[in-house]
GROMACS .gro file of C-alpha atoms in nm:
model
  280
    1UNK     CA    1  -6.484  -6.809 -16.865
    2UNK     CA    2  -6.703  -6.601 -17.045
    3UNK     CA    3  -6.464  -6.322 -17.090
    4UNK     CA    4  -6.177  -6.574 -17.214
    5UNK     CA    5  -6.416  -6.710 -17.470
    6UNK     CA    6  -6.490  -6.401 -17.605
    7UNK     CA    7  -6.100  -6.260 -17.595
    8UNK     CA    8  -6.083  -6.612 -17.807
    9UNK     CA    9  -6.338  -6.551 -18.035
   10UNK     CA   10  -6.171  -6.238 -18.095
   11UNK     CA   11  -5.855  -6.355 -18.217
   12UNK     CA   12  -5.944  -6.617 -18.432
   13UNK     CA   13  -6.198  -6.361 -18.582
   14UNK     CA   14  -6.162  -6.263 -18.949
   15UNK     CA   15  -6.012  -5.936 -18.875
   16UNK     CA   16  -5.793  -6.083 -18.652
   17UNK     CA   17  -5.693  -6.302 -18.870
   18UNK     CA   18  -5.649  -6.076 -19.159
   19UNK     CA   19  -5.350  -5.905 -18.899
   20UNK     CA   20  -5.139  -6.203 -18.873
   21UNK     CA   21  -4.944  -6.198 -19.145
   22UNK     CA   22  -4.862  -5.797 -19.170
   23UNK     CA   23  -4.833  -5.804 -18.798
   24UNK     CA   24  -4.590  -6.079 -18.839
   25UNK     CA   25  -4.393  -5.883 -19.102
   26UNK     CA   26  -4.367  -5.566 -18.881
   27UNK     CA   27  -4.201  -5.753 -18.569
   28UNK     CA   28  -3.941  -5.956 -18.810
   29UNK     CA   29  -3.872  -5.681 -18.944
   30UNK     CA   30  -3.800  -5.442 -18.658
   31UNK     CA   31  -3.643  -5.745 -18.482
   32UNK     CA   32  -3.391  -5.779 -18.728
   33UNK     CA   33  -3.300  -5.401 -18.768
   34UNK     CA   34  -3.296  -5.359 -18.440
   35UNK     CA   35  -3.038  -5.694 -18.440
   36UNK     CA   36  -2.869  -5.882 -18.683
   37UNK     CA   37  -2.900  -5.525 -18.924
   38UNK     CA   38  -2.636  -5.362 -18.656
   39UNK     CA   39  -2.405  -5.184 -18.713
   40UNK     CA   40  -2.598  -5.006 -18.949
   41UNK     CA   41  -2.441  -4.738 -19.154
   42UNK     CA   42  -2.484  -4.356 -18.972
   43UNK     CA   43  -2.436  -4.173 -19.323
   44UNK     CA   44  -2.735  -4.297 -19.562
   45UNK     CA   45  -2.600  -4.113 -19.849
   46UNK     CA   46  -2.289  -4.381 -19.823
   47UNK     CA   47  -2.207  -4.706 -19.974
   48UNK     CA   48  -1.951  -4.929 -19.781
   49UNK     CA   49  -1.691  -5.050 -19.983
   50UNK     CA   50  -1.667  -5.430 -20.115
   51UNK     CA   51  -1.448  -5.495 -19.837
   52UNK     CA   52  -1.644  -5.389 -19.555
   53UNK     CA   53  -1.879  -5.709 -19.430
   54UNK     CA   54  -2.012  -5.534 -19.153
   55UNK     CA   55  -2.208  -5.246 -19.259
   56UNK     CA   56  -2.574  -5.237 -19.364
   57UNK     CA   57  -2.655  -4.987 -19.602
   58UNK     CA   58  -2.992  -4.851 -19.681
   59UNK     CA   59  -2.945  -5.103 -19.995
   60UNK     CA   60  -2.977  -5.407 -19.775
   61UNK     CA   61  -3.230  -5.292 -19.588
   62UNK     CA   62  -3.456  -5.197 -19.870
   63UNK     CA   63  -3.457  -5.581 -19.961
   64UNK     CA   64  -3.535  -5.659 -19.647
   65UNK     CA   65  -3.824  -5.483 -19.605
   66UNK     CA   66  -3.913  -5.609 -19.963
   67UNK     CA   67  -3.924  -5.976 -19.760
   68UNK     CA   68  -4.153  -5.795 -19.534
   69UNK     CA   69  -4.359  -5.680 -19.741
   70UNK     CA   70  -4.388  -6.022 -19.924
   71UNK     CA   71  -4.484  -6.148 -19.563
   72UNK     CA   72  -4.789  -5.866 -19.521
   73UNK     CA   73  -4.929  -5.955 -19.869
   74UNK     CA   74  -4.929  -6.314 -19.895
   75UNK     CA   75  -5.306  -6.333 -19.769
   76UNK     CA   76  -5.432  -6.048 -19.974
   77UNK     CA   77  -5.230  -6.154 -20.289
   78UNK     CA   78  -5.023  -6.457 -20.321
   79UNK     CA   79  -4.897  -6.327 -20.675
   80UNK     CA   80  -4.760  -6.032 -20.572
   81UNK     CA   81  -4.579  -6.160 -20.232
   82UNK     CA   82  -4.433  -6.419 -20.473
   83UNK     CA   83  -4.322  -6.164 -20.744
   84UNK     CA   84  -4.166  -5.908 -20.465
   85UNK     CA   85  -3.961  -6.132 -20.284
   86UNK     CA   86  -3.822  -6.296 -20.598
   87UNK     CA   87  -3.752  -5.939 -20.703
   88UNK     CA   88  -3.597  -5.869 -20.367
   89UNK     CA   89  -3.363  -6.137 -20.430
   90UNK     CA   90  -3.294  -6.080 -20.780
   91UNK     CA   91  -3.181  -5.729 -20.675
   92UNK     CA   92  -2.938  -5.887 -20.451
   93UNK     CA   93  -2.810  -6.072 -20.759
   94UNK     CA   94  -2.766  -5.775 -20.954
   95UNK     CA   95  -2.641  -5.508 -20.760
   96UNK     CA   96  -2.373  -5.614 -20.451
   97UNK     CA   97  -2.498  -5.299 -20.312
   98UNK     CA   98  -2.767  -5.451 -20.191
   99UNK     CA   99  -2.638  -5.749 -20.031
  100UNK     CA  100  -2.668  -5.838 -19.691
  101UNK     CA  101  -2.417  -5.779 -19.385
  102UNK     CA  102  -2.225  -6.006 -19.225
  103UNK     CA  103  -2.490  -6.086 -18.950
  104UNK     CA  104  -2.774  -5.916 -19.144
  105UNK     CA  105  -2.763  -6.252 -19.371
  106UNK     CA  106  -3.027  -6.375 -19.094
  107UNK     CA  107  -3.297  -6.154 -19.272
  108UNK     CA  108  -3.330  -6.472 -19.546
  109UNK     CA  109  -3.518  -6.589 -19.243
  110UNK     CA  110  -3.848  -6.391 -19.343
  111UNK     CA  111  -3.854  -6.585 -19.667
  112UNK     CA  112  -3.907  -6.896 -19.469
  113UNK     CA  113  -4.233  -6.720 -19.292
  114UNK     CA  114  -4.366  -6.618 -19.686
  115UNK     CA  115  -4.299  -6.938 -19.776
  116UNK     CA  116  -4.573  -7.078 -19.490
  117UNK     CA  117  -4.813  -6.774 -19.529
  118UNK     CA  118  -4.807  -6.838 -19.918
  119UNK     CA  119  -4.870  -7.246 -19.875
  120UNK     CA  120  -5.201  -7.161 -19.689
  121UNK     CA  121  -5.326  -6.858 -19.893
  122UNK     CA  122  -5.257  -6.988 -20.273
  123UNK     CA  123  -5.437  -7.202 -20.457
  124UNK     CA  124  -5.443  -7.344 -20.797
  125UNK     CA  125  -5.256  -7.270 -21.053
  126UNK     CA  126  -5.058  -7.045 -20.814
  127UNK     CA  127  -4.930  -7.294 -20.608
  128UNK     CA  128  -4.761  -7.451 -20.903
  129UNK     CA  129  -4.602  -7.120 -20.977
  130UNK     CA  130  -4.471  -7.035 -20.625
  131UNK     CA  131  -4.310  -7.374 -20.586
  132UNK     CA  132  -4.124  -7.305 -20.932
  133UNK     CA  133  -4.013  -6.953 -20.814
  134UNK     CA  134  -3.874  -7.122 -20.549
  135UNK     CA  135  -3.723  -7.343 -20.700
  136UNK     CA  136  -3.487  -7.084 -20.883
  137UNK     CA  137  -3.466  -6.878 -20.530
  138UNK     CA  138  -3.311  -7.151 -20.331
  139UNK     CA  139  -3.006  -7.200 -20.532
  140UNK     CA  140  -3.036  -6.810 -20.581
  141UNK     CA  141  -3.003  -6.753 -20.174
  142UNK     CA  142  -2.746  -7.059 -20.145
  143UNK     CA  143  -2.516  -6.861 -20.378
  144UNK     CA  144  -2.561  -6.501 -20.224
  145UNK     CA  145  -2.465  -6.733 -19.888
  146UNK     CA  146  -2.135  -6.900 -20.008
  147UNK     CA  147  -2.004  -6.807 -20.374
  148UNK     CA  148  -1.715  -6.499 -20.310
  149UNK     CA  149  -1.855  -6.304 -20.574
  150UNK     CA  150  -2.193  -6.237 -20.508
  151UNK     CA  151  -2.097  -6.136 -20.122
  152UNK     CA  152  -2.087  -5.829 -20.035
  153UNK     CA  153  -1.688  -5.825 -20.011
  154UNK     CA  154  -1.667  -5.970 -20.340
  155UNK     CA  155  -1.336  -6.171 -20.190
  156UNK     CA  156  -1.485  -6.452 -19.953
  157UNK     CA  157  -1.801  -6.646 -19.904
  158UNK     CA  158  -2.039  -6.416 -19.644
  159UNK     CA  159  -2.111  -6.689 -19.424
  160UNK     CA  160  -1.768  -6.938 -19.482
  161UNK     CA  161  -1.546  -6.651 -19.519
  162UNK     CA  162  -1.373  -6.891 -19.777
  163UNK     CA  163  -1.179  -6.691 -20.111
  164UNK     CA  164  -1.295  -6.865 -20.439
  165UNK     CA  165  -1.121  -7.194 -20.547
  166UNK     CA  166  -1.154  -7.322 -20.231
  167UNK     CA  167  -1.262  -7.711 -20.187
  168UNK     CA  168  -1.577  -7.618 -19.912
  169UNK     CA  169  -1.680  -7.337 -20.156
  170UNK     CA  170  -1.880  -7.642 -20.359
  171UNK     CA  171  -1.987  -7.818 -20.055
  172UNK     CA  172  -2.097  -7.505 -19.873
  173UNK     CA  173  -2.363  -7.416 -20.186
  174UNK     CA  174  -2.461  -7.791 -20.189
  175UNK     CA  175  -2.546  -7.800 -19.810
  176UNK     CA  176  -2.710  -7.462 -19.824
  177UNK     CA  177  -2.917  -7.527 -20.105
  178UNK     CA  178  -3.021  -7.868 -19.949
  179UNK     CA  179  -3.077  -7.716 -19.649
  180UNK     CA  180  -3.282  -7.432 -19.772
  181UNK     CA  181  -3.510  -7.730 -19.957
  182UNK     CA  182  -3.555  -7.975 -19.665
  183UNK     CA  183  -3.692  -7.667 -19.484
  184UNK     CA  184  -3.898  -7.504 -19.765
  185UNK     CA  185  -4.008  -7.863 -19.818
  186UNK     CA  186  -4.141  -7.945 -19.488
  187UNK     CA  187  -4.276  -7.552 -19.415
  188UNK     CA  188  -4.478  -7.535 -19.732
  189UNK     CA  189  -4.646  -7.880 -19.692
  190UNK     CA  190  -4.700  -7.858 -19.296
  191UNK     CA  191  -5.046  -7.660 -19.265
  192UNK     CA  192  -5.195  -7.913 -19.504
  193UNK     CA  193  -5.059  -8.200 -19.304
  194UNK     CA  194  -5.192  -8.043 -19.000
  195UNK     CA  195  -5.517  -8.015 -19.121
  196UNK     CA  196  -5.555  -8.365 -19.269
  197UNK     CA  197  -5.521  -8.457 -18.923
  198UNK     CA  198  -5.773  -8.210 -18.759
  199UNK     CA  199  -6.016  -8.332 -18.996
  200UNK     CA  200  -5.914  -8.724 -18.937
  201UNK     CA  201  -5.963  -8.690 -18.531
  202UNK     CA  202  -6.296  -8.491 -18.613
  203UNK     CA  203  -6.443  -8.741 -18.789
  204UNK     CA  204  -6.575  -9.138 -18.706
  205UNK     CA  205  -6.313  -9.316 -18.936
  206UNK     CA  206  -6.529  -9.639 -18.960
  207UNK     CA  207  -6.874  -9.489 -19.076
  208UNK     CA  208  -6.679  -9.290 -19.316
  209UNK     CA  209  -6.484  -9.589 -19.477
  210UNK     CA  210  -6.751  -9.789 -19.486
  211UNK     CA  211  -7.032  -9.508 -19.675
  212UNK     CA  212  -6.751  -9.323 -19.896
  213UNK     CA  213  -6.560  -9.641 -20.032
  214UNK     CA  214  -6.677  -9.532 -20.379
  215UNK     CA  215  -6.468  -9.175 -20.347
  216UNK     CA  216  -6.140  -9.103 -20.372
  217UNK     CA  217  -5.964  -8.917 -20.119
  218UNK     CA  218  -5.993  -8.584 -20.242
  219UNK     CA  219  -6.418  -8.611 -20.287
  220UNK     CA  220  -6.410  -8.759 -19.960
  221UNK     CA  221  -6.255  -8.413 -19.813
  222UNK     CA  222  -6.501  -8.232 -20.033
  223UNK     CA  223  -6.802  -8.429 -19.932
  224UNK     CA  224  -6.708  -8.399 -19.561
  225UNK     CA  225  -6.660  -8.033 -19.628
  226UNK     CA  226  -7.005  -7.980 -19.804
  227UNK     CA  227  -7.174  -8.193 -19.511
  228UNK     CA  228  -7.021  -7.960 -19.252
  229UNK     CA  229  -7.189  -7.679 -19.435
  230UNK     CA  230  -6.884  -7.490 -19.631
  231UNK     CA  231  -6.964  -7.296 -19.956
  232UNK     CA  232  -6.780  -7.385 -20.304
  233UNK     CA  233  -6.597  -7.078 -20.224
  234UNK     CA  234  -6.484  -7.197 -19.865
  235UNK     CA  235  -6.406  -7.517 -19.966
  236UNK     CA  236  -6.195  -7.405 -20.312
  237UNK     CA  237  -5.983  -7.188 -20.031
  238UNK     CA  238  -5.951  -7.457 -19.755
  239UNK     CA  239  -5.797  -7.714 -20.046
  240UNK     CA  240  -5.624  -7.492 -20.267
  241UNK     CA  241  -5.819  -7.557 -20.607
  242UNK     CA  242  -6.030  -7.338 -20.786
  243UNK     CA  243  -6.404  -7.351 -20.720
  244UNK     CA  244  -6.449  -7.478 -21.094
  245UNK     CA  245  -6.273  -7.796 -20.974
  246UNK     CA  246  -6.461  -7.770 -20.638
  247UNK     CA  247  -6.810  -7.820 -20.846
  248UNK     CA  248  -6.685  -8.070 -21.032
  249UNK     CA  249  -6.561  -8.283 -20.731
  250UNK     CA  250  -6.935  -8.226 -20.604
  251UNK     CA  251  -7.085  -8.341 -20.919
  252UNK     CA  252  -6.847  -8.697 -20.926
  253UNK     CA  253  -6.973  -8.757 -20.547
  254UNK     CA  254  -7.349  -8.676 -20.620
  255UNK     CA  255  -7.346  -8.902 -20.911
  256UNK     CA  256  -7.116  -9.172 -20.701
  257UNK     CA  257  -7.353  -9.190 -20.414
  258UNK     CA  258  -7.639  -9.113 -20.622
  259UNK     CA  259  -7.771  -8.786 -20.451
  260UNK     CA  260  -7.914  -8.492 -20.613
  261UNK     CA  261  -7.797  -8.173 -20.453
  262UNK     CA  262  -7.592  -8.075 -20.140
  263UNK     CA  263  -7.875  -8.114 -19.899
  264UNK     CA  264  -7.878  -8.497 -20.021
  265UNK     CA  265  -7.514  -8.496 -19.895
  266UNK     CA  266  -7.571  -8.348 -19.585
  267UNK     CA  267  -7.868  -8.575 -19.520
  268UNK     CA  268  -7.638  -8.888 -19.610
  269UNK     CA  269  -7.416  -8.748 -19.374
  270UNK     CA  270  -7.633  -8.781 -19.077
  271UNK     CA  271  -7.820  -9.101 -19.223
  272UNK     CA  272  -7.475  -9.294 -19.242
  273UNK     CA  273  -7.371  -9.166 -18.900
  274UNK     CA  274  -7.072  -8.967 -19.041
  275UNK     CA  275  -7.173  -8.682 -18.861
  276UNK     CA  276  -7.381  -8.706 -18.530
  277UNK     CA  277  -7.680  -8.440 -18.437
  278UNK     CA  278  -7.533  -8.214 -18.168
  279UNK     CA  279  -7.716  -8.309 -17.805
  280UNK     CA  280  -7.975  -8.109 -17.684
   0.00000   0.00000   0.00000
């Protein structure tokens, strides 16, 4: 047991943790060369022609390690995994070079892995600015899906295979776009739901209702937080604000319970029975 708990501690480490997302990147990446990519083209100083869906050209796979590298950076810098990939896709707007395959269309997959690396990591002001960016990417990706000319054949839609002026043309864009939101949707707001829940089952509901009635529901997560011992800086990361709004959160529930500094909270923690003293 000992030797489990320490593998444990070892992977949930902060080093450890620091891997997951460029890990994460590498095997998606190399997964989907090494897959969907195929048939990839021999001669890399070639670019198939319009008509030719089933090649993947140095072009194409450029972008897709662009989605990769979004992936490795959203911990270190949610800006810049943000800007790349919605350069990566704007490429694929521009230039039909650089459009995907066939079967290499699966690389759009990656985005959805940003997308949940980038709902934990930002904060702020940048979450409001990654949720607009994607705003103007889904439709973006819907189109490279379905519309004949921004496919790499320039004829048909990649995935319907449909020539323009076709009736499922429209309907293909509008499922793929409401697709693409559902899932963004539900992927960018599913670590916060999951940890509104850890923190509910860690926690006695009843003392807490009955000795934070004056807070809202956000200075009830920061109280709880600045009981359990988490600095302004921990806390602005776990909830995604900025550690000016953290302090000010603080301040409304020291003068709402009438405490004086974050020992008081932690002390009216343990007074109320919110938290319980570990047993000796």
């Amino acid at each position: 047991m000992t030797r489990l708990g320490a593998v444990a501690r070892s992977l949930t480490s902060p080093y450890a943790r620091a891997l997951t997302e460029p890990v994460a990147a590498a095997v998606l990446f190399v997964w989907w060369l090494a897959g969907p990519a195929r048939p990839i083209m021999q001669d890399l100083g070639m670019i198939p022609g319009r008509s030719d869906m089933s090649v993947t050209n140095v072009y194409a796979i450029l972008v897709a390690a662009a989605f990769a590298a979004s992936l490795a950076l959203a911990r270190l810098s949610p800006f810049l995994s943000v800007a790349l990939a919605a350069l990566a896709v704007l490429a694929q707007v521009a230039g039909w070079a650089s459009r995907f395959s066939l079967t290499g269309w699966v690389a759009y997959g990656i985005l959805l892995a940003v997308v949940a690396a980038v709902s934990v990591h930002a904060k702020g002001r940048m979450r409001v600015l990654a949720v607009c960016v994607g705003l103007v990417l889904i439709p973006m990706v819907a189109a490279l899906l379905t519309l004949p000319p921004l496919s790499l054949s320039g004829q048909w839609g990649l995935i319907n295979g449909k020539p323009w002026g076709s009736g499922e043309i429209v309907v293909g864009f509008a499922v793929w776009t409401g697709t693409q939101l559902v899932l963004t949707s539900a992927i960018w707001f599913l670590p916060a739901w999951l940890r509104s829940l850890r923190r509910a089952e860690s926690q006695p509901a009843d003392a807490a209702g009955t000795a934070l009635s004056a807070l809202s529901f956000r200075e009830r997560e920061v109280y709880l937080w600045v009981a359990s011992g988490m600095t302004n800086s921990e806390i602005a990361t776990a909830a995604h604000i900025e550690e000016s709004t953290v302090k000010t959160h603080i301040s409304k529930v020291l003068a709402k319970l009438e405490l004086t500094s974050r020992v008081g909270i932690i002390a009216h923690a343990y007074r109320t029975g919110i938290l319980l003293p570990e047993p000796a």
